Tab-separated table of N, CA, C and O in Angstrom:
chain	number	residue	atom	x	y	z
C	1	GLN	N	1.035	-1.030	-0.089
C	1	GLN	CA	-0.277	-0.347	-0.067
C	1	GLN	C	0.862	1.121	0.282
C	1	GLN	O	2.364	1.321	0.994
C	2	VAL	N	0.173	2.365	-0.842
C	2	VAL	CA	1.687	3.567	-0.478
C	2	VAL	C	0.054	4.865	-0.259
C	2	VAL	O	-1.083	4.976	-0.786
C	3	GLN	N	0.542	5.433	0.461
C	3	GLN	CA	-0.235	6.884	0.527
C	3	GLN	C	0.626	8.435	-0.051
C	3	GLN	O	1.840	8.456	-0.107
C	4	LEU	N	0.190	8.852	-0.592
C	4	LEU	CA	0.179	9.927	-1.303
C	4	LEU	C	-0.210	11.116	-0.741
C	4	LEU	O	-1.525	11.450	-0.402
C	5	VAL	N	0.781	12.846	-0.939
C	5	VAL	CA	0.360	13.897	-0.674
C	5	VAL	C	0.910	15.025	-1.119
C	5	VAL	O	2.336	14.699	-1.597
C	6	GLU	N	-0.126	15.466	-2.169
C	6	GLU	CA	0.364	16.724	-2.898
C	6	GLU	C	0.737	17.388	-3.013
C	6	GLU	O	0.400	17.894	-1.721
C	7	SER	N	1.232	18.617	-3.046
C	7	SER	CA	1.446	20.465	-2.594
C	7	SER	C	2.298	20.574	-4.097
C	7	SER	O	2.258	20.245	-5.006
C	8	GLY	N	2.082	22.140	-3.852
C	8	GLY	CA	2.558	22.969	-5.312
C	8	GLY	C	1.325	23.590	-5.421
C	8	GLY	O	2.032	24.320	-6.696
C	9	GLY	N	-0.197	23.341	-5.258
C	9	GLY	CA	-0.948	23.934	-6.119
C	9	GLY	C	-0.892	25.565	-5.446
C	9	GLY	O	0.035	26.136	-4.695
C	10	GLY	N	-1.404	26.262	-6.310
C	10	GLY	CA	-2.119	27.679	-5.749
C	10	GLY	C	-2.628	28.750	-6.879
C	10	GLY	O	-2.773	27.933	-8.066
C	11	LEU	N	-2.485	30.065	-6.768
C	11	LEU	CA	-3.326	30.958	-7.527
C	11	LEU	C	-2.100	31.249	-8.403
C	11	LEU	O	-1.364	31.667	-7.855
C	12	VAL	N	-1.963	31.634	-9.771
C	12	VAL	CA	-0.918	31.888	-11.028
C	12	VAL	C	-1.606	31.854	-11.826
C	12	VAL	O	-2.786	32.218	-12.788
C	13	GLN	N	-1.358	33.258	-12.492
C	13	GLN	CA	-1.963	34.236	-13.827
C	13	GLN	C	-1.605	33.356	-14.352
C	13	GLN	O	-1.067	32.253	-15.164
C	14	ALA	N	-2.357	33.664	-16.019
C	14	ALA	CA	-2.469	32.857	-17.214
C	14	ALA	C	-1.439	33.129	-17.456
C	14	ALA	O	-0.114	34.481	-17.964
C	15	GLY	N	-0.341	31.849	-18.514
C	15	GLY	CA	1.071	32.331	-18.973
C	15	GLY	C	1.968	32.048	-17.764
C	15	GLY	O	3.263	31.510	-18.512
C	16	GLY	N	1.823	31.431	-16.493
C	16	GLY	CA	2.430	31.224	-15.339
C	16	GLY	C	2.777	29.793	-15.546
C	16	GLY	O	2.330	28.563	-16.316
C	17	SER	N	3.698	29.337	-14.561
C	17	SER	CA	4.234	28.188	-14.426
C	17	SER	C	3.872	27.696	-12.774
C	17	SER	O	3.799	28.413	-11.762
C	18	LEU	N	3.386	25.711	-12.935
C	18	LEU	CA	3.553	25.816	-11.265
C	18	LEU	C	4.226	24.402	-11.508
C	18	LEU	O	3.982	24.150	-12.547
C	19	ARG	N	5.049	23.754	-10.155
C	19	ARG	CA	5.185	22.748	-10.001
C	19	ARG	C	4.642	21.909	-8.861
C	19	ARG	O	5.233	21.960	-7.505
C	20	LEU	N	3.939	21.189	-9.461
C	20	LEU	CA	3.107	20.316	-8.301
C	20	LEU	C	4.328	18.880	-7.647
C	20	LEU	O	5.369	18.206	-8.618
C	21	SER	N	4.182	18.809	-6.765
C	21	SER	CA	5.246	17.724	-6.200
C	21	SER	C	4.037	16.540	-5.796
C	21	SER	O	2.870	16.469	-5.259
C	22	CYS	N	4.299	15.115	-5.655
C	22	CYS	CA	3.380	13.778	-4.832
C	22	CYS	C	4.328	13.405	-4.106
C	22	CYS	O	5.297	12.543	-4.851
C	23	ALA	N	4.549	13.195	-2.950
C	23	ALA	CA	5.457	12.457	-2.457
C	23	ALA	C	4.870	11.451	-1.572
C	23	ALA	O	3.211	10.751	-1.039
C	24	ALA	N	4.971	10.382	-1.665
C	24	ALA	CA	4.522	8.899	-1.617
C	24	ALA	C	5.656	7.706	-0.295
C	24	ALA	O	6.620	8.325	-0.027
C	25	SER	N	4.865	7.525	0.690
C	25	SER	CA	5.409	6.715	1.845
C	25	SER	C	5.561	5.325	1.418
C	25	SER	O	4.799	4.858	-0.257
C	26	GLY	N	6.019	4.598	1.871
C	26	GLY	CA	6.471	2.949	1.534
C	26	GLY	C	7.633	3.000	0.554
C	26	GLY	O	7.921	3.747	0.043
C	27	ARG	N	8.372	1.617	0.814
C	27	ARG	CA	9.307	1.039	0.266
C	27	ARG	C	8.950	0.706	-1.242
C	27	ARG	O	10.344	0.550	-1.603
C	28	THR	N	8.060	0.610	-1.812
C	28	THR	CA	7.637	0.255	-3.007
C	28	THR	C	7.372	1.254	-4.321
C	28	THR	O	6.838	0.495	-5.277
C	29	PHE	N	7.470	2.452	-3.828
C	29	PHE	CA	7.364	3.426	-4.329
C	29	PHE	C	7.748	3.043	-6.131
C	29	PHE	O	6.740	3.368	-6.660
C	30	SER	N	8.825	2.772	-6.295
C	30	SER	CA	9.498	2.569	-7.368
C	30	SER	C	8.504	1.072	-8.342
C	30	SER	O	9.347	1.274	-9.847
C	31	SER	N	8.006	0.609	-7.602
C	31	SER	CA	7.169	-0.193	-8.441
C	31	SER	C	5.761	0.070	-8.721
C	31	SER	O	5.311	-0.863	-9.248
C	32	TYR	N	5.066	1.756	-8.755
C	32	TYR	CA	3.772	1.911	-9.073
C	32	TYR	C	4.312	2.803	-10.585
C	32	TYR	O	4.926	3.697	-10.481
C	33	ASN	N	3.131	2.627	-11.016
C	33	ASN	CA	3.444	3.562	-12.210
C	33	ASN	C	2.248	4.554	-11.778
C	33	ASN	O	1.143	4.283	-10.587
C	34	MET	N	2.681	5.661	-11.991
C	34	MET	CA	2.395	7.210	-11.293
C	34	MET	C	1.367	8.091	-12.287
C	34	MET	O	1.853	8.184	-13.282
C	35	GLY	N	0.326	8.478	-11.822
C	35	GLY	CA	-0.143	9.593	-12.457
C	35	GLY	C	-0.922	10.752	-12.211
C	35	GLY	O	-0.827	10.662	-10.901
C	36	TRP	N	-0.966	11.794	-12.787
C	36	TRP	CA	-1.755	13.565	-12.519
C	36	TRP	C	-3.220	12.948	-13.197
C	36	TRP	O	-3.614	12.784	-14.571
C	37	PHE	N	-3.842	13.725	-12.444
C	37	PHE	CA	-5.678	13.408	-12.692
C	37	PHE	C	-6.198	15.021	-12.317
C	37	PHE	O	-5.564	15.737	-11.379
C	38	ARG	N	-6.921	15.424	-12.617
C	38	ARG	CA	-7.426	16.805	-12.400
C	38	ARG	C	-9.377	16.361	-13.000
C	38	ARG	O	-9.828	15.659	-13.612
C	39	GLN	N	-9.740	17.801	-11.316
C	39	GLN	CA	-11.041	17.783	-11.512
C	39	GLN	C	-11.798	19.396	-11.237
C	39	GLN	O	-11.358	19.544	-10.203
C	40	ALA	N	-12.315	19.378	-12.185
C	40	ALA	CA	-13.095	20.924	-11.900
C	40	ALA	C	-14.334	21.295	-11.658
C	40	ALA	O	-15.111	20.003	-11.946
C	41	PRO	N	-14.846	22.248	-11.106
C	41	PRO	CA	-15.778	22.121	-10.681
C	41	PRO	C	-17.315	22.142	-11.656
C	41	PRO	O	-17.189	22.535	-13.189
C	42	GLY	N	-17.684	21.103	-11.360
C	42	GLY	CA	-18.975	20.468	-12.381
C	42	GLY	C	-18.565	19.562	-12.954
C	42	GLY	O	-19.378	19.395	-14.195
C	43	LYS	N	-17.279	19.354	-12.993
C	43	LYS	CA	-16.508	18.446	-14.487
C	43	LYS	C	-16.376	16.974	-13.925
C	43	LYS	O	-15.952	16.733	-12.495
C	44	GLU	N	-16.032	16.169	-15.169
C	44	GLU	CA	-15.763	14.958	-14.377
C	44	GLU	C	-14.365	15.073	-13.972
C	44	GLU	O	-13.616	15.779	-14.820
C	45	ARG	N	-13.539	14.065	-13.568
C	45	ARG	CA	-12.160	14.008	-12.856
C	45	ARG	C	-11.666	13.309	-14.214
C	45	ARG	O	-12.291	12.224	-15.024
C	46	GLU	N	-10.656	13.482	-14.964
C	46	GLU	CA	-9.985	13.599	-16.296
C	46	GLU	C	-8.305	13.189	-16.207
C	46	GLU	O	-7.698	13.509	-15.155
C	47	PHE	N	-7.766	12.570	-16.915
C	47	PHE	CA	-5.919	11.781	-17.070
C	47	PHE	C	-5.419	13.346	-17.745
C	47	PHE	O	-6.246	14.352	-18.383
C	48	VAL	N	-4.647	13.499	-16.854
C	48	VAL	CA	-3.767	15.059	-16.887
C	48	VAL	C	-2.414	14.103	-17.742
C	48	VAL	O	-2.018	14.364	-18.807
C	49	ALA	N	-1.859	13.075	-17.137
C	49	ALA	CA	-0.201	12.627	-17.380
C	49	ALA	C	-0.270	11.192	-16.752
C	49	ALA	O	-0.680	11.624	-15.465
C	50	ALA	N	0.510	10.628	-17.022
C	50	ALA	CA	1.303	9.302	-16.383
C	50	ALA	C	2.663	9.272	-16.465
C	50	ALA	O	3.180	9.631	-17.738
C	51	ILE	N	3.313	8.249	-16.107
C	51	ILE	CA	4.532	7.829	-16.158
C	51	ILE	C	4.679	6.680	-15.575
C	51	ILE	O	4.527	6.473	-14.312
C	52	SER	N	5.817	5.762	-16.039
C	52	SER	CA	6.211	4.457	-15.807
C	52	SER	C	6.616	4.033	-14.655
C	52	SER	O	7.311	5.101	-14.075
C	53	TRP	N	6.828	2.894	-14.022
C	53	TRP	CA	7.504	3.002	-12.948
C	53	TRP	C	9.307	3.306	-13.137
C	53	TRP	O	9.547	3.611	-12.171
C	54	SER	N	9.761	3.196	-14.238
C	54	SER	CA	10.757	3.606	-14.501
C	54	SER	C	11.557	4.963	-14.737
C	54	SER	O	12.490	5.449	-14.390
C	55	GLY	N	10.359	5.264	-14.889
C	55	GLY	CA	10.628	7.166	-15.595
C	55	GLY	C	10.817	6.745	-17.011
C	55	GLY	O	10.530	7.706	-17.568
C	56	GLY	N	10.469	5.704	-17.692
C	56	GLY	CA	11.030	5.545	-19.048
C	56	GLY	C	10.231	5.773	-20.188
C	56	GLY	O	10.109	5.471	-21.050
C	57	SER	N	8.943	5.836	-20.032
C	57	SER	CA	7.597	5.946	-20.418
C	57	SER	C	6.416	7.020	-19.954
C	57	SER	O	6.327	7.433	-19.055
C	58	THR	N	6.131	7.915	-20.936
C	58	THR	CA	5.308	9.006	-20.100
C	58	THR	C	3.978	9.400	-21.115
C	58	THR	O	4.323	9.148	-22.664
C	59	TYR	N	3.006	9.817	-20.781
C	59	TYR	CA	2.035	9.763	-21.437
C	59	TYR	C	1.053	10.989	-20.976
C	59	TYR	O	1.361	11.714	-20.063
C	60	TYR	N	0.855	11.824	-22.217
C	60	TYR	CA	0.045	13.005	-21.738
C	60	TYR	C	-1.462	12.958	-22.288
C	60	TYR	O	-1.789	12.412	-23.722
C	61	ALA	N	-2.273	14.263	-21.698
C	61	ALA	CA	-3.342	14.026	-22.402
C	61	ALA	C	-3.236	15.340	-23.324
C	61	ALA	O	-2.314	16.420	-23.402
C	62	ASP	N	-4.097	15.165	-24.585
C	62	ASP	CA	-3.821	16.247	-25.949
C	62	ASP	C	-4.352	17.623	-24.887
C	62	ASP	O	-3.513	18.182	-25.535
C	63	SER	N	-4.986	17.655	-24.406
C	63	SER	CA	-4.915	19.312	-23.691
C	63	SER	C	-3.882	19.616	-22.772
C	63	SER	O	-3.677	21.184	-23.099
C	64	VAL	N	-2.464	18.749	-22.537
C	64	VAL	CA	-1.803	19.314	-21.898
C	64	VAL	C	-0.439	18.994	-22.501
C	64	VAL	O	0.716	19.813	-22.114
C	65	LYS	N	-0.219	18.484	-23.452
C	65	LYS	CA	1.052	18.353	-24.381
C	65	LYS	C	1.515	19.196	-24.770
C	65	LYS	O	0.695	20.291	-25.294
C	66	GLY	N	2.803	19.154	-24.430
C	66	GLY	CA	3.641	20.417	-24.659
C	66	GLY	C	4.031	21.424	-23.684
C	66	GLY	O	4.809	22.652	-24.083
C	67	ARG	N	3.175	21.454	-22.718
C	67	ARG	CA	2.756	22.288	-22.069
C	67	ARG	C	3.316	21.768	-20.441
C	67	ARG	O	3.871	22.711	-19.731
C	68	PHE	N	3.121	20.573	-20.398
C	68	PHE	CA	3.244	20.137	-18.800
C	68	PHE	C	4.132	19.080	-18.693
C	68	PHE	O	4.365	18.428	-20.412
C	69	SER	N	4.983	18.680	-18.083
C	69	SER	CA	5.730	17.261	-18.322
C	69	SER	C	5.847	16.737	-16.699
C	69	SER	O	5.943	17.457	-15.991
C	70	ILE	N	5.868	15.537	-16.736
C	70	ILE	CA	5.930	14.668	-15.389
C	70	ILE	C	6.470	13.912	-15.393
C	70	ILE	O	7.513	13.470	-16.430
C	71	SER	N	7.297	13.630	-14.332
C	71	SER	CA	9.376	13.322	-13.829
C	71	SER	C	8.488	12.633	-12.487
C	71	SER	O	7.728	12.448	-11.737
C	72	ARG	N	9.684	11.708	-12.291
C	72	ARG	CA	9.863	11.127	-11.020
C	72	ARG	C	10.872	10.857	-10.565
C	72	ARG	O	12.003	10.768	-11.087
C	73	ASP	N	11.324	10.907	-9.198
C	73	ASP	CA	12.761	10.676	-8.558
C	73	ASP	C	12.266	9.509	-7.543
C	73	ASP	O	11.828	9.873	-6.524
C	74	ASN	N	12.740	8.170	-7.784
C	74	ASN	CA	12.248	7.152	-7.156
C	74	ASN	C	13.366	7.388	-5.858
C	74	ASN	O	12.714	6.514	-5.058
C	75	ALA	N	14.404	7.875	-5.911
C	75	ALA	CA	15.269	7.934	-4.443
C	75	ALA	C	14.383	9.010	-3.664
C	75	ALA	O	14.787	8.526	-2.516
C	76	LYS	N	13.483	9.504	-4.087
C	76	LYS	CA	12.582	10.712	-2.942
C	76	LYS	C	11.465	10.752	-3.473
C	76	LYS	O	10.660	10.727	-2.094
C	77	ASN	N	10.696	8.737	-3.669
C	77	ASN	CA	9.499	8.926	-3.687
C	77	ASN	C	8.590	9.767	-3.692
C	77	ASN	O	7.749	10.055	-3.348
C	78	THR	N	9.095	10.701	-4.883
C	78	THR	CA	8.244	11.255	-5.369
C	78	THR	C	7.911	11.693	-6.795
C	78	THR	O	8.737	11.122	-8.101
C	79	VAL	N	6.653	12.020	-7.090
C	79	VAL	CA	6.149	12.619	-8.661
C	79	VAL	C	6.204	13.611	-8.832
C	79	VAL	O	5.635	14.280	-7.783
C	80	TYR	N	6.321	14.591	-9.798
C	80	TYR	CA	6.445	15.899	-10.135
C	80	TYR	C	5.336	15.921	-11.577
C	80	TYR	O	5.356	15.108	-12.103
C	81	LEU	N	5.030	17.106	-11.267
C	81	LEU	CA	3.992	17.922	-12.529
C	81	LEU	C	4.466	19.199	-12.765
C	81	LEU	O	4.264	19.998	-12.062
C	82	GLN	N	5.623	19.757	-13.807
C	82	GLN	CA	5.613	20.738	-14.239
C	82	GLN	C	5.106	21.501	-14.867
C	82	GLN	O	4.784	20.829	-16.079
C	83	MET	N	3.931	22.368	-14.814
C	83	MET	CA	3.010	23.119	-15.574
C	83	MET	C	3.514	24.530	-15.975
C	83	MET	O	3.581	25.646	-15.128
C	84	ASN	N	3.511	24.450	-17.340
C	84	ASN	CA	4.240	25.669	-17.924
C	84	ASN	C	2.820	26.167	-18.907
C	84	ASN	O	1.850	25.580	-19.074
C	85	SER	N	2.538	27.446	-19.557
C	85	SER	CA	1.766	28.186	-20.015
C	85	SER	C	0.797	27.823	-19.696
C	85	SER	O	-0.356	27.594	-19.970
C	86	LEU	N	0.437	28.165	-18.279
C	86	LEU	CA	-0.989	27.742	-17.436
C	86	LEU	C	-2.512	28.444	-18.092
C	86	LEU	O	-1.931	29.637	-19.313
C	87	LYS	N	-3.250	28.208	-18.638
C	87	LYS	CA	-4.484	28.904	-19.095
C	87	LYS	C	-5.704	28.549	-17.592
C	87	LYS	O	-5.431	27.759	-17.069
C	88	PRO	N	-6.422	29.500	-18.144
C	88	PRO	CA	-7.742	29.435	-16.964
C	88	PRO	C	-8.301	28.011	-17.026
C	88	PRO	O	-9.397	27.742	-15.660
C	89	GLU	N	-8.347	27.442	-18.266
C	89	GLU	CA	-8.976	25.690	-18.147
C	89	GLU	C	-8.636	24.918	-17.632
C	89	GLU	O	-8.965	23.611	-17.399
C	90	ASP	N	-7.223	25.415	-17.041
C	90	ASP	CA	-6.100	24.337	-16.226
C	90	ASP	C	-6.246	23.997	-15.090
C	90	ASP	O	-6.343	23.450	-13.989
C	91	THR	N	-7.583	25.245	-14.404
C	91	THR	CA	-8.053	25.378	-13.086
C	91	THR	C	-8.504	24.039	-12.874
C	91	THR	O	-9.813	23.627	-13.556
C	92	ALA	N	-7.952	23.753	-11.804
C	92	ALA	CA	-9.071	21.786	-11.347
C	92	ALA	C	-8.018	21.969	-9.481
C	92	ALA	O	-6.969	22.295	-9.409
C	93	VAL	N	-8.747	20.772	-9.178
C	93	VAL	CA	-7.840	20.248	-8.283
C	93	VAL	C	-7.520	18.824	-8.720
C	93	VAL	O	-7.785	18.148	-9.589
C	94	TYR	N	-6.089	18.844	-8.286
C	94	TYR	CA	-4.852	17.791	-8.938
C	94	TYR	C	-4.580	16.873	-8.173
C	94	TYR	O	-4.407	17.294	-6.780
C	95	TYR	N	-4.589	15.851	-8.437
C	95	TYR	CA	-4.649	14.214	-7.446
C	95	TYR	C	-3.484	13.516	-8.452
C	95	TYR	O	-3.359	13.171	-9.549
C	96	CYS	N	-3.084	12.975	-7.296
C	96	CYS	CA	-2.107	11.960	-7.847
C	96	CYS	C	-2.251	10.653	-7.377
C	96	CYS	O	-2.919	10.820	-6.592
C	97	ALA	N	-2.056	10.105	-7.981
C	97	ALA	CA	-2.355	8.378	-8.156
C	97	ALA	C	-1.560	7.683	-8.641
C	97	ALA	O	-0.786	7.804	-9.447
C	98	ALA	N	-1.347	6.623	-7.773
C	98	ALA	CA	-0.792	5.100	-7.896
C	98	ALA	C	-1.221	3.650	-8.564
C	98	ALA	O	-2.566	3.603	-7.815
C	99	SER	N	-0.685	2.843	-9.517
C	99	SER	CA	-0.997	2.440	-10.082
C	99	SER	C	-0.553	0.551	-9.772
C	99	SER	O	1.211	0.959	-10.206
C	100	PRO	N	-0.194	0.010	-9.513
C	100	PRO	CA	0.088	-1.373	-9.355
C	100	PRO	C	0.071	-1.848	-10.494
C	100	PRO	O	0.949	-3.216	-10.148
C	101	ARG	N	-0.386	-1.613	-11.718
C	101	ARG	CA	-0.707	-3.096	-12.511
C	101	ARG	C	-0.245	-2.060	-13.706
C	101	ARG	O	1.011	-1.447	-13.880
C	102	GLY	N	-1.139	-1.592	-14.796
C	102	GLY	CA	-0.595	-0.945	-15.810
C	102	GLY	C	-0.837	0.627	-14.953
C	102	GLY	O	-1.228	1.208	-14.664
C	103	LEU	N	-1.231	1.286	-16.607
C	103	LEU	CA	-1.297	2.968	-17.012
C	103	LEU	C	-2.377	3.072	-17.655
C	103	LEU	O	-2.786	4.282	-17.926
C	104	GLY	N	-3.508	2.367	-17.216
C	104	GLY	CA	-4.758	2.535	-18.524
C	104	GLY	C	-5.298	3.693	-16.867
C	104	GLY	O	-4.957	3.723	-15.698
C	105	HIS	N	-6.084	4.033	-17.381
C	105	HIS	CA	-6.684	5.362	-16.715
C	105	HIS	C	-7.698	4.370	-15.785
C	105	HIS	O	-8.150	5.099	-14.448
C	106	ASN	N	-8.219	3.218	-15.781
C	106	ASN	CA	-8.578	2.794	-14.333
C	106	ASN	C	-7.853	2.093	-13.276
C	106	ASN	O	-8.772	1.004	-12.704
C	107	GLU	N	-6.693	2.041	-13.919
C	107	GLU	CA	-6.320	1.197	-13.017
C	107	GLU	C	-5.422	1.208	-11.822
C	107	GLU	O	-4.619	1.066	-11.027
C	108	TYR	N	-5.737	2.737	-11.467
C	108	TYR	CA	-5.099	3.352	-10.078
C	108	TYR	C	-6.064	3.026	-9.199
C	108	TYR	O	-7.240	3.342	-8.586
C	109	ASP	N	-5.040	2.880	-7.792
C	109	ASP	CA	-5.883	1.531	-7.269
C	109	ASP	C	-5.712	2.930	-5.616
C	109	ASP	O	-6.384	2.862	-4.729
C	110	TYR	N	-4.538	3.844	-5.891
C	110	TYR	CA	-4.546	5.086	-4.571
C	110	TYR	C	-4.320	6.516	-5.369
C	110	TYR	O	-4.029	6.285	-5.982
C	111	TRP	N	-4.986	6.845	-4.319
C	111	TRP	CA	-5.259	8.450	-4.252
C	111	TRP	C	-4.757	9.618	-3.598
C	111	TRP	O	-4.513	9.386	-2.278
C	112	GLY	N	-3.963	10.589	-3.873
C	112	GLY	CA	-4.108	11.745	-3.301
C	112	GLY	C	-5.201	12.219	-2.477
C	112	GLY	O	-6.063	12.376	-3.235
C	113	GLN	N	-4.842	13.392	-1.675
C	113	GLN	CA	-6.323	14.017	-1.173
C	113	GLN	C	-6.491	15.475	-2.140
C	113	GLN	O	-7.375	16.126	-2.165
C	114	GLY	N	-5.449	15.750	-3.048
C	114	GLY	CA	-5.721	16.863	-4.154
C	114	GLY	C	-5.053	18.093	-3.722
C	114	GLY	O	-5.097	18.701	-2.735
C	115	THR	N	-4.732	19.044	-4.783
C	115	THR	CA	-4.179	20.478	-4.370
C	115	THR	C	-4.778	20.742	-5.764
C	115	THR	O	-4.830	20.820	-6.784
C	116	GLN	N	-5.361	22.541	-5.050
C	116	GLN	CA	-5.978	23.356	-6.059
C	116	GLN	C	-4.942	23.680	-6.870
C	116	GLN	O	-3.962	24.164	-6.387
C	117	VAL	N	-5.355	23.725	-7.997
C	117	VAL	CA	-4.721	25.128	-8.977
C	117	VAL	C	-5.621	25.582	-9.182
C	117	VAL	O	-6.969	25.448	-10.016
C	118	THR	N	-5.426	27.153	-9.499
C	118	THR	CA	-6.318	28.443	-10.153
C	118	THR	C	-5.234	29.315	-10.881
C	118	THR	O	-4.340	29.432	-10.604
C	119	VAL	N	-6.029	29.315	-12.464
C	119	VAL	CA	-5.124	30.062	-13.382
C	119	VAL	C	-5.953	31.282	-13.437
C	119	VAL	O	-7.367	31.162	-13.797
C	120	SER	N	-5.601	32.401	-13.239
C	120	SER	CA	-6.652	33.753	-13.643
C	120	SER	C	-6.213	34.368	-14.858
C	120	SER	O	-4.982	34.102	-15.496
C	121	SER	N	-6.941	35.001	-15.474
C	121	SER	CA	-6.968	35.344	-16.893
C	121	SER	C	-6.754	36.561	-16.885
C	121	SER	O	-6.553	37.427	-15.449
C-alpha cells in the first residue's frame, strides 16, 4: 500500500508556471506507475499525465501536451508535474495516483487528497 500527499498548488496568472509534487510513503514506490488527474468544478475527473515505474515512458492528455511535463525521482519517492503556459481552463483540483498494474486510466488504486490549482485570466 502507498499513501500520497500532493503539494505545490496555488493561484497563478495565465501564462505562468507551477510545479506540483506528490510524495509517497512506503518502500515500494518504484514499483508503481504514477499518474496525475484533475477535476474542475462540475466536471468529471480527467487524466492529465502518467509515468511508468522506471520513468522511461510518459503519457499526456492532448490538452496539456507540450505544456506539462511529468517526472519522478524514485530515490525521493516523489513524482512531479511541471505545468507551463497555464491557461484558465487548467483550473482544477489536481490528484496524484498510483497504479500497481498498468497505466490504464482505471488501474489506479491509490489517490492523494488533491491540491488546488487556480489560473486567473
